[in-house]
Structures are given as structure tokens and as C-alpha cells.
mmCIF file of C-alpha atoms and ligand atoms in Angstrom:
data_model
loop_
_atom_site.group_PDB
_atom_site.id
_atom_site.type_symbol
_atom_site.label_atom_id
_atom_site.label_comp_id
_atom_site.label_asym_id
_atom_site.label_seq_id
_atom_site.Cartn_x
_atom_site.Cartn_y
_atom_site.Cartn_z
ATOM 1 C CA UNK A 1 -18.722 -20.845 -23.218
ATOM 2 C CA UNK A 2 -16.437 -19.330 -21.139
ATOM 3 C CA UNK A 3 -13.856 -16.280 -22.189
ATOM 4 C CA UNK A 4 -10.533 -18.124 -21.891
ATOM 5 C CA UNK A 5 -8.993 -14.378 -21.525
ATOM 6 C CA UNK A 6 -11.574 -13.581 -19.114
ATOM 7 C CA UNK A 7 -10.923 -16.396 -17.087
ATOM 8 C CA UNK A 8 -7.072 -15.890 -16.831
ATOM 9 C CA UNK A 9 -8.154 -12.364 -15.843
ATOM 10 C CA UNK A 10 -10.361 -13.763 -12.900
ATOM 11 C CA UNK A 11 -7.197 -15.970 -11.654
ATOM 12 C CA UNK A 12 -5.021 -12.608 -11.819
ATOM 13 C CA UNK A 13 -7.180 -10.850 -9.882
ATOM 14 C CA UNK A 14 -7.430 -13.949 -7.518
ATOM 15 C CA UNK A 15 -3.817 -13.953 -6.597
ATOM 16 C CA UNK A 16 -2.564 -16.360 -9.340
ATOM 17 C CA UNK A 17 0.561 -15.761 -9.683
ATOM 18 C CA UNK A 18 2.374 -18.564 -11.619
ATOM 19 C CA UNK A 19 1.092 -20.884 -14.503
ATOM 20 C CA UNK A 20 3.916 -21.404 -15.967
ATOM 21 C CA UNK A 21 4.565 -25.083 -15.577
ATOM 22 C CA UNK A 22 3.915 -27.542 -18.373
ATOM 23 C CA UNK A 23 3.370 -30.484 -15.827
ATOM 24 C CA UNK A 24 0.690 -30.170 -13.721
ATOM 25 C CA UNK A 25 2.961 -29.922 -10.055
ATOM 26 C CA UNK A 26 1.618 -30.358 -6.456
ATOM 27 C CA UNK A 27 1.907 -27.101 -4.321
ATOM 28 C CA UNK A 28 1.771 -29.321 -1.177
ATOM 29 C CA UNK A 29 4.718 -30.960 -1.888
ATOM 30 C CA UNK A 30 7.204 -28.016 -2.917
ATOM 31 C CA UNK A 31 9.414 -27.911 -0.182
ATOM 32 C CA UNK A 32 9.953 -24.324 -0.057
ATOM 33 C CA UNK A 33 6.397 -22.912 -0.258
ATOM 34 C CA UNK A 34 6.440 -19.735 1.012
ATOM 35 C CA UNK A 35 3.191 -19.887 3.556
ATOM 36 C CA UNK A 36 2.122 -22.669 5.316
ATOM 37 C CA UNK A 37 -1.054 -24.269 4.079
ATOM 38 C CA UNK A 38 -1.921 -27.560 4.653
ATOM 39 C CA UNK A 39 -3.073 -29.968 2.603
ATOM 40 C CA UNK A 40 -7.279 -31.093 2.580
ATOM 41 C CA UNK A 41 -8.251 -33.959 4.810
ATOM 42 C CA UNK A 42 -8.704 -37.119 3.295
ATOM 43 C CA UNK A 43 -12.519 -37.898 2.111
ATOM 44 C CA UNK A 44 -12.549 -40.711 5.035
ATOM 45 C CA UNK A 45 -11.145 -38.180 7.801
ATOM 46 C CA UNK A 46 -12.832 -35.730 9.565
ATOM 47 C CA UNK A 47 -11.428 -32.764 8.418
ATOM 48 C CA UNK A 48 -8.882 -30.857 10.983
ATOM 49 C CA UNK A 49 -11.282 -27.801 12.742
ATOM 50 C CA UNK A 50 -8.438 -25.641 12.510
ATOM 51 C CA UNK A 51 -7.308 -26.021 8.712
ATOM 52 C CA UNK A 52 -6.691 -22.826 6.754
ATOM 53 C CA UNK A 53 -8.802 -22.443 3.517
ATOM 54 C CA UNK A 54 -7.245 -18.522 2.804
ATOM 55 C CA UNK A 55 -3.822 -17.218 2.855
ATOM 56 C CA UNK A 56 -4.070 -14.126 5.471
ATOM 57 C CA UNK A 57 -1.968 -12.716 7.809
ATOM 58 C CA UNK A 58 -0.912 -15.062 10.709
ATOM 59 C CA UNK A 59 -1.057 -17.734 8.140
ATOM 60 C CA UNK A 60 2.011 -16.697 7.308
ATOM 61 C CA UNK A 61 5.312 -18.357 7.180
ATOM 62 C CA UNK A 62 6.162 -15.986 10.381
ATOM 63 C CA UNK A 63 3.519 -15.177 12.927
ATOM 64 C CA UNK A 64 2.151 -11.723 12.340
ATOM 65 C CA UNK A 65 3.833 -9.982 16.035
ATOM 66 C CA UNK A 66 7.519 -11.497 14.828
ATOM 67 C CA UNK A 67 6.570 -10.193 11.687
ATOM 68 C CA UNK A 68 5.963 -6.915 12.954
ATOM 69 C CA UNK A 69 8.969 -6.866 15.319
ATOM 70 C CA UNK A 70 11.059 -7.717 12.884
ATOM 71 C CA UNK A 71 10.173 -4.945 10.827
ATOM 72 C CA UNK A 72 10.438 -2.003 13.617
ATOM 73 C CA UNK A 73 14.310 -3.834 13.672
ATOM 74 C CA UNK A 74 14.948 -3.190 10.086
ATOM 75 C CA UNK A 75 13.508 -0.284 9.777
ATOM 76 C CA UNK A 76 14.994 1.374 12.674
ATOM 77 C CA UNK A 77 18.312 0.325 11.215
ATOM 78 C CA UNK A 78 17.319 1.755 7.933
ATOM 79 C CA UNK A 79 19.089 5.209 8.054
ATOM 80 C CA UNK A 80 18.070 7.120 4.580
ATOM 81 C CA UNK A 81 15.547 6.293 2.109
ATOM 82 C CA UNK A 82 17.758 4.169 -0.405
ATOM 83 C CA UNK A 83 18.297 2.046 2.731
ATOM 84 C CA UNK A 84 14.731 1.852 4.134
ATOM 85 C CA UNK A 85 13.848 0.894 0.213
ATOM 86 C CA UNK A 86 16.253 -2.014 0.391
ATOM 87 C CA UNK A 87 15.060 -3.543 3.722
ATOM 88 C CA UNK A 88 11.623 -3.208 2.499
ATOM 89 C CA UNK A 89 12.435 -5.263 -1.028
ATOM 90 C CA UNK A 90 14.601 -7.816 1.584
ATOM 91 C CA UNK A 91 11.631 -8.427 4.226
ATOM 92 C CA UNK A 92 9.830 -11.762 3.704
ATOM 93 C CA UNK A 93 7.337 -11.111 6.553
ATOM 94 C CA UNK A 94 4.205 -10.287 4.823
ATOM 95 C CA UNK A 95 1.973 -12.466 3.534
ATOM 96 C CA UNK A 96 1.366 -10.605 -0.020
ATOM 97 C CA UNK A 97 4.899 -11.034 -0.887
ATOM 98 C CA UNK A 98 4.801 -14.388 -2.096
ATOM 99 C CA UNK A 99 1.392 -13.274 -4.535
ATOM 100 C CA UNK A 100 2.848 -10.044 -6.006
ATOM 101 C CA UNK A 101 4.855 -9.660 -8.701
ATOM 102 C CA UNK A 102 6.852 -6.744 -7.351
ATOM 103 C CA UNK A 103 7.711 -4.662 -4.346
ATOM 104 C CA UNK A 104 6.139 -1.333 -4.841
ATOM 105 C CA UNK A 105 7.868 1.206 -2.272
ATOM 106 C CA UNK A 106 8.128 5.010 -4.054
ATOM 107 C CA UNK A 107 8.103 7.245 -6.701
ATOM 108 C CA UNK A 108 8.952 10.859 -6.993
ATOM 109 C CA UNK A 109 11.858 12.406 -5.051
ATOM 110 C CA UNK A 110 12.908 11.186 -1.805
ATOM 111 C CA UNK A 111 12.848 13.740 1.429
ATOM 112 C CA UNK A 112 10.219 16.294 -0.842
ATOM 113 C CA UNK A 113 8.519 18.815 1.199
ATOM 114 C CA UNK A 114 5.209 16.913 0.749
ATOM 115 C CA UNK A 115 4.574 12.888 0.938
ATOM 116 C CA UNK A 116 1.599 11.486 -0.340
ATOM 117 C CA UNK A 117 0.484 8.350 1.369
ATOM 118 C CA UNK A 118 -1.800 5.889 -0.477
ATOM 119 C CA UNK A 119 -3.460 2.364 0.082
ATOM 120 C CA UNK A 120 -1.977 -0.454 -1.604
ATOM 121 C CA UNK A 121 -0.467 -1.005 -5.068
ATOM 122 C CA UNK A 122 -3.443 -2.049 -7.124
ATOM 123 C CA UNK A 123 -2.746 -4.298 -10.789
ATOM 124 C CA UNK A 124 -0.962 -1.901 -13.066
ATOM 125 C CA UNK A 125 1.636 -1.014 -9.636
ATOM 126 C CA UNK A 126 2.238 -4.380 -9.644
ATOM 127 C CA UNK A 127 3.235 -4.862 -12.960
ATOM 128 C CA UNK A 128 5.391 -1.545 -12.940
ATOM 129 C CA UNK A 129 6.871 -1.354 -9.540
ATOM 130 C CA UNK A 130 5.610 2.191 -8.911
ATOM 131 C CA UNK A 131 2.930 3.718 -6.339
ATOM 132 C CA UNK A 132 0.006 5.198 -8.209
ATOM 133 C CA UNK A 133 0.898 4.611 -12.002
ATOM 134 C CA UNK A 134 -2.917 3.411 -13.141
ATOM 135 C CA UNK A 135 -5.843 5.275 -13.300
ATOM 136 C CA UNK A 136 -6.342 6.685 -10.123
ATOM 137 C CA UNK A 137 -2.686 7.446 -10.226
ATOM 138 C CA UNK A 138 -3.229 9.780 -12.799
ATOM 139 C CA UNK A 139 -5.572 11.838 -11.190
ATOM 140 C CA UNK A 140 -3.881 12.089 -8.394
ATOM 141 C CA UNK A 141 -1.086 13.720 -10.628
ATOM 142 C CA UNK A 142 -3.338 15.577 -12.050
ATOM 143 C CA UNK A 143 -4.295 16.713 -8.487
ATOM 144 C CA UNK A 144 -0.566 17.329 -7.667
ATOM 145 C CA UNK A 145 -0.196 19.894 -10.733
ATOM 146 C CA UNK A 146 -3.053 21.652 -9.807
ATOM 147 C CA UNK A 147 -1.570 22.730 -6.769
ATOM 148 C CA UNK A 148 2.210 23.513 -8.056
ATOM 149 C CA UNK A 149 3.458 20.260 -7.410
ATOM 150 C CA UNK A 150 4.792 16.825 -8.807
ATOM 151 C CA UNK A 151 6.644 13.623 -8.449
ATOM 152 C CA UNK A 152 8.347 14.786 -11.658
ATOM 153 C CA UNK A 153 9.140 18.772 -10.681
ATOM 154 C CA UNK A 154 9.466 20.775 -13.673
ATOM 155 C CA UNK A 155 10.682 24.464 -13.066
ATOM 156 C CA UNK A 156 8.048 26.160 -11.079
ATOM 157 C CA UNK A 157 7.089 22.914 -9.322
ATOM 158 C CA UNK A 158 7.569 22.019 -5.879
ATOM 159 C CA UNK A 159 8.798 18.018 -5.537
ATOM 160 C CA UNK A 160 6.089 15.371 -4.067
ATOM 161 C CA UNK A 161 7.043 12.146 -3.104
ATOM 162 C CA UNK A 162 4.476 9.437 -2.965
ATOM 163 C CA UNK A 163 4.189 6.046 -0.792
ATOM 164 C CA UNK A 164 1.609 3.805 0.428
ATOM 165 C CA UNK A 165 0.458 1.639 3.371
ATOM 166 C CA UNK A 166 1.363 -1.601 2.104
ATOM 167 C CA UNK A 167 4.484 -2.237 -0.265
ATOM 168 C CA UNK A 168 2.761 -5.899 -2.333
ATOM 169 C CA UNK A 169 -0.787 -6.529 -4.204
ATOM 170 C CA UNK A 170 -3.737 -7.708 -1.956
ATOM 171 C CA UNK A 171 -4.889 -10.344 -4.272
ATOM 172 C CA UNK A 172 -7.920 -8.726 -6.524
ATOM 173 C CA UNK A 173 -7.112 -5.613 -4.689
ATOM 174 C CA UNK A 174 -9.275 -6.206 -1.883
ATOM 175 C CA UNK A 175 -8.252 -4.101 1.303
ATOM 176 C CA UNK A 176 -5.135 -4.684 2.975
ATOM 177 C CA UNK A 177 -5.904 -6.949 6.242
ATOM 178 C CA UNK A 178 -5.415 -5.160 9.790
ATOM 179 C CA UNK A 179 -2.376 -7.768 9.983
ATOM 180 C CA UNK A 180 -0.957 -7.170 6.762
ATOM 181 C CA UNK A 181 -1.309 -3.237 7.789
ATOM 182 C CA UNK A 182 0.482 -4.446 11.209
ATOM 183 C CA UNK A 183 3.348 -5.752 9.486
ATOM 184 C CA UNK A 184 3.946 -2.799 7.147
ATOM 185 C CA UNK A 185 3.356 -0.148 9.947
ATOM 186 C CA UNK A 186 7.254 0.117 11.198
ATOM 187 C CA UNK A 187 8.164 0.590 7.511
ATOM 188 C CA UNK A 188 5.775 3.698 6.583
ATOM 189 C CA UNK A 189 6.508 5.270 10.244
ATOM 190 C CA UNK A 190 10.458 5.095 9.424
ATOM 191 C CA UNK A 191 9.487 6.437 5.881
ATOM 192 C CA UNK A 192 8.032 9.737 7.189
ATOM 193 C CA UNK A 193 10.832 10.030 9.509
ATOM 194 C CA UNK A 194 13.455 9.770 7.192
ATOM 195 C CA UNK A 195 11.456 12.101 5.184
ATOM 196 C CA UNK A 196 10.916 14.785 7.533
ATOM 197 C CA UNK A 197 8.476 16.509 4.948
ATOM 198 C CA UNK A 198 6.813 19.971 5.944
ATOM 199 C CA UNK A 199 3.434 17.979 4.851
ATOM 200 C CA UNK A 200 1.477 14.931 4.519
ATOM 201 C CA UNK A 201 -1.634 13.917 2.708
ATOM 202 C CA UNK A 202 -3.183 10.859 3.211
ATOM 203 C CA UNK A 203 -5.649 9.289 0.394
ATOM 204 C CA UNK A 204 -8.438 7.217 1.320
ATOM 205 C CA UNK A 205 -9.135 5.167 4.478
ATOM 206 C CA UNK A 206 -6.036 2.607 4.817
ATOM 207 C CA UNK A 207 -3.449 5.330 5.909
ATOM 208 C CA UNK A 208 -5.565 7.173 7.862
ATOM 209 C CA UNK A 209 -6.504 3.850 9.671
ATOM 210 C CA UNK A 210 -3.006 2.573 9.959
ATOM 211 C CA UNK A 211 -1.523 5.981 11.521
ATOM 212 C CA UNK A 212 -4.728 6.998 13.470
ATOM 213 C CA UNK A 213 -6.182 3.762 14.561
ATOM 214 C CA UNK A 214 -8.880 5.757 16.189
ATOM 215 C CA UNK A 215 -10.241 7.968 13.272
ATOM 216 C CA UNK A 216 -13.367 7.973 11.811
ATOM 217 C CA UNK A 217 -14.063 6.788 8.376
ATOM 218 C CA UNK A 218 -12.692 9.049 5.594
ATOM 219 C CA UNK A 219 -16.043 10.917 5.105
ATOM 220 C CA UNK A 220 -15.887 12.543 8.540
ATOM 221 C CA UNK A 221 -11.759 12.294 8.911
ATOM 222 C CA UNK A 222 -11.166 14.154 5.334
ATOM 223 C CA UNK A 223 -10.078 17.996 5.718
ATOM 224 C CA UNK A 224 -9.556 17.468 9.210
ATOM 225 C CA UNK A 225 -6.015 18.099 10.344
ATOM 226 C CA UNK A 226 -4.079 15.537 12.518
ATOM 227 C CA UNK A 227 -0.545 15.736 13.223
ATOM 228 C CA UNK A 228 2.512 13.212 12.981
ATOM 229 C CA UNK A 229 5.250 13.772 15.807
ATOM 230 C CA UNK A 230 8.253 11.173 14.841
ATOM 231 C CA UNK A 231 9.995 10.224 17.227
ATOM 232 C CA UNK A 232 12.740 12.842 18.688
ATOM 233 C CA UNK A 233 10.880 14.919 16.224
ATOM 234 C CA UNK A 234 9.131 17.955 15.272
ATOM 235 C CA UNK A 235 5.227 17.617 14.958
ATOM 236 C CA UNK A 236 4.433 17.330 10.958
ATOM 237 C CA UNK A 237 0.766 18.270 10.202
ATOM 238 C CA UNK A 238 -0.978 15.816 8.121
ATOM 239 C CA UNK A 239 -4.396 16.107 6.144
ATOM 240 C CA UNK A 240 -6.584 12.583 5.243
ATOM 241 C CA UNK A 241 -8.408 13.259 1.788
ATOM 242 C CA UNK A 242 -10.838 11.064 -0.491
ATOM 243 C CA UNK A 243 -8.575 8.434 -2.246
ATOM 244 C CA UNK A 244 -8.689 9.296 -6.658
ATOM 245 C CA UNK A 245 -10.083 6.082 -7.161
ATOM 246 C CA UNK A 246 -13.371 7.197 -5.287
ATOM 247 C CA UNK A 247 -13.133 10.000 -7.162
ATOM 248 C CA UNK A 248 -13.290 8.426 -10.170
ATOM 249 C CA UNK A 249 -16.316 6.843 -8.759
ATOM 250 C CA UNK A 250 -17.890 9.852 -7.386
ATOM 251 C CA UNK A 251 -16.806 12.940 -9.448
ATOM 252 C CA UNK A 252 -18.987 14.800 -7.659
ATOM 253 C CA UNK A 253 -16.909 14.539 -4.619
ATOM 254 C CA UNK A 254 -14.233 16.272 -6.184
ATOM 255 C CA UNK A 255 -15.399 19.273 -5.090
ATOM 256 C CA UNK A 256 -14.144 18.507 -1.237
ATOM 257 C CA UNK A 257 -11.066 17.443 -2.455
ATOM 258 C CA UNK A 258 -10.458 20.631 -4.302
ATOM 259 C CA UNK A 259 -10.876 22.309 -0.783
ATOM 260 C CA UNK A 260 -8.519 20.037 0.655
ATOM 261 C CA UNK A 261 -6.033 20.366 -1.993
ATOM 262 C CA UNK A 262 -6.127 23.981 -1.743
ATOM 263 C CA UNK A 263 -5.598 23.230 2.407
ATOM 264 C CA UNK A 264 -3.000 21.718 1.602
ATOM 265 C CA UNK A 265 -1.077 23.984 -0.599
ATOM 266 C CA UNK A 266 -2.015 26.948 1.800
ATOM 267 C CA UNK A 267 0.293 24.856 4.376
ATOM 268 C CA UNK A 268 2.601 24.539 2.172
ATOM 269 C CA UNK A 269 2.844 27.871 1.187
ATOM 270 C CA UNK A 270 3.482 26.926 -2.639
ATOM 271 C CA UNK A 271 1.395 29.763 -4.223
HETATM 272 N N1 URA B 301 -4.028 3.177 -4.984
HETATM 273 C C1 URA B 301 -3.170 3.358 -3.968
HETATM 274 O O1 URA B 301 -3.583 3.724 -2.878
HETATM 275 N N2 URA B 301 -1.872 3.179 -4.175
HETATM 276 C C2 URA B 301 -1.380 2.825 -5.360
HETATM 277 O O2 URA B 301 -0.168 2.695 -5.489
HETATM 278 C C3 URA B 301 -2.295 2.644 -6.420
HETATM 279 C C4 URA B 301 -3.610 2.813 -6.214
#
């Protein structure tokens, strides 16, 4: 028999996002469903070569360049933080909107002398509305505090402000499509801008992908330095490491992070 919790579980982690109804209701006919999906052939037609069977990026309601265009607008036009936030929470161009229950931008304190960019909010981000609040969240504060520093600075402790790639849920947090990456792109290059921070670390594979579209995987591209030059800017350095939810996976890995860690507060001079 199967686990009726379990099974709700499975549809969560699908992309599920509503079952609230208590008539069964056709999605094909709302009239303000947010992607454009059409409907299955009929049994007696052949079916149409081109129909979509999974929500991804140019699916979309807008086509994924427009999408991205529109973004390098608003974020351009975006001219602290608290503003590049709003326009973030406004946009409607990315696909994983519709499927998430929030808009996950930051936590910590705005303009810090270190930014920490991660993936993608994963289930428990969702449900909160914060970057990096589950399990590998807490690690990575751990992490923080064993260099000196945190989202939440207590005296002593130098201010960290974390972001990530993509601001919605990738449905059973699978990784973020090179579209849905596109789209975001404009927002998380305004972000460090407006942030001007002395440092940035990069966790895992997705932002060292979406910044450096030409790095190697995060094996090789981990303690290597790179820099970030914004534009009309001053060049920030900026150090990929192994994401805390491999870690969690591969404590044995931990080691290199502890040398990149310690990299990274060398940089920062926050002995
Ligand atoms: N992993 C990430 O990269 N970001 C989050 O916000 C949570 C988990």
C-alpha cells in the first residue's frame, strides 16, 4: 500500500504546488496559467511533434532572451539592495516562479565585506524565504564562525551576507537549467555590484558556472582564485569552494574546504 504522506512528499518534491481545491479543476482551461502548456492531442490525432511534456525555460510565459533582457533593465535600475530585492520579488520572467512558494533573495547584512554565493534555494528555503536555512545551511554557518564571521555578527564578528544563483525552487531541487541561470544572471551581477564586498566565495558548481562560464568543474575550480571586475569597478577577488551539502556527503572533503576557508579569511584579513 502506498504511504499517503510519502506520496504527498513525492508531489512536493515534483513541483506540486497547489492541492487545495475541493473540485477536481482543469489546468488547461484557467485562463491565467502562468506558462504555456498545451493541452495532449486527442487519442484520434497525431500528436503535435513540437508539444511540451516539461515546464523549462523557454517554455515560459516569456521567451528566455526577453526574459533575460528584461532583467539586465530592472536590475540596472535597481540602485541599492532594498531596491534590487524588490525587482527581484516583482519579476515574473522565470519559469520557477510560478512552482515556488517564495522568493528567496538574502540573508545576513546587506553591503558586508564578504558575500557568499550559493546554488538554489532547496525545500526548507522555500518554505522560509531565506538562502541557506536547512541543513547544509547550517554548516555553512558553522563554516562562517569558524573563520570570525556571520550573517548574524555578534561582537568580534565580521558581517557575511549570503545569496544564491537562482532566487525560486527547481522542482525536487534538481539543478537550475542553463536558461533559468540565464534569466537570473543580471540580478546576481547587480547584487555584487551594489555590494561592492572586499570578498566573494562561491559554493558549489552553479555560481561558479553562471559567473565563469568557462571554468572547470568545482573539483579542479575550488581554491583557485578568479576575480570579479563590475562594471566601472574595482576588481573583487573571488574564491569557488565545495558547496556544504557535498560536504555533508563527503566529510572527508572538508579538509579542502578548511584550506579554502582559511584562504579566504587570510584575504580578508579577519584574524
Ligand atoms: N543550497 C544553496 O546553494 N542555497 C540555498 O539557499 C540552500 C541550499
Amino acid at each position: 500500500m502506498i504511504d499517503p504522506r510519502a506520496l504527498l512528499d513525492w508531489y512536493a518534491a515534483s513541483g506540486v504546488w497547489s492541492a487545495e481545491d475541493a473540485e477536481p479543476s482543469n489546468f488547461y482551461d484557467w485562463p491565467d496559467r502562468p506558462f504555456r502548456l498545451d493541452p495532449p492531442a486527442p487519442a484520434h490525432e497525431a500528436p503535435a511533434p513540437t508539444a511540451p511534456s516539461i515546464i523549462s525555460g523557454d517554455e515560459a510565459g516569456m521567451p528566455i532572451d526577453e526574459a533575460a533582457t528584461l532583467a539586465r533593465q530592472l536590475a540596472a535600475a535597481a540602485q541599492s539592495i532594498e531596491e534590487l530585492d524588490q525587482a527581484i520579488r516583482d519579476f515574473d520572467g522565470c519559469p520557477l516562479k510560478p512552482g515556488a512558494r517564495n522568493t528567496v533573495v538574502y540573508d545576513g547584512v546587506p553591503g558586508a565585506p564578504l558575500l557568499i554565493i550559493g546554488e538554489a534555494p532547496g525545500k526548507d528555503e522555500d518554505r522560509v524565504g531565506k538562502p541557506f536555512v536547512g541543513r547544509a545551511g547550517q554548516l555553512l554557518d558553522r563554516m562562517l564562525a569558524a573563520i570570525g564571521t556571520s550573517r548574524a555578527p555578534s561582537e568580534g564578528q565580521d558581517a557575511v551576507c549570503i545569496t544564491n544563483s537562482i532566487y525560486w525552487r527547481p522542482p525536487g531541487n534538481r539543478t537550475p537549467t542553463k536558461a533559468e541561470m540565464t534569466v537570473c544572471l543580471p540580478f546576481v551581477e547587480r547584487f555584487i555590484t551594489l555590494s561592492a564586498p572586499r570578498a566573494i566565495v562561491l559554493t558549489g558548481n552553479v555560481p561558479t558556472g553562471a559567473l565563469y562560464p568557462d571554468a572547470p568543474g568545482i573539483t579542479r575550480a575550488r581554491g583557485q582564485w578568479r576575480e570579479w571586475t563590475p562594471t566601472g569597478g574595482h576588481a573583487i577577488p573571488v574564491l569557488p569552494i565545495f558547496h556544504p551539502a557535498f560536504l555533508l556527503r563527503q566529510p572527508a572533503q572538508k579538509r579542502l574546504a578548511w584550506a579554502d576557508l582559511l584562504a579566504v579569511k587570510d584575504r580578508m584579513s579577519v584574524h
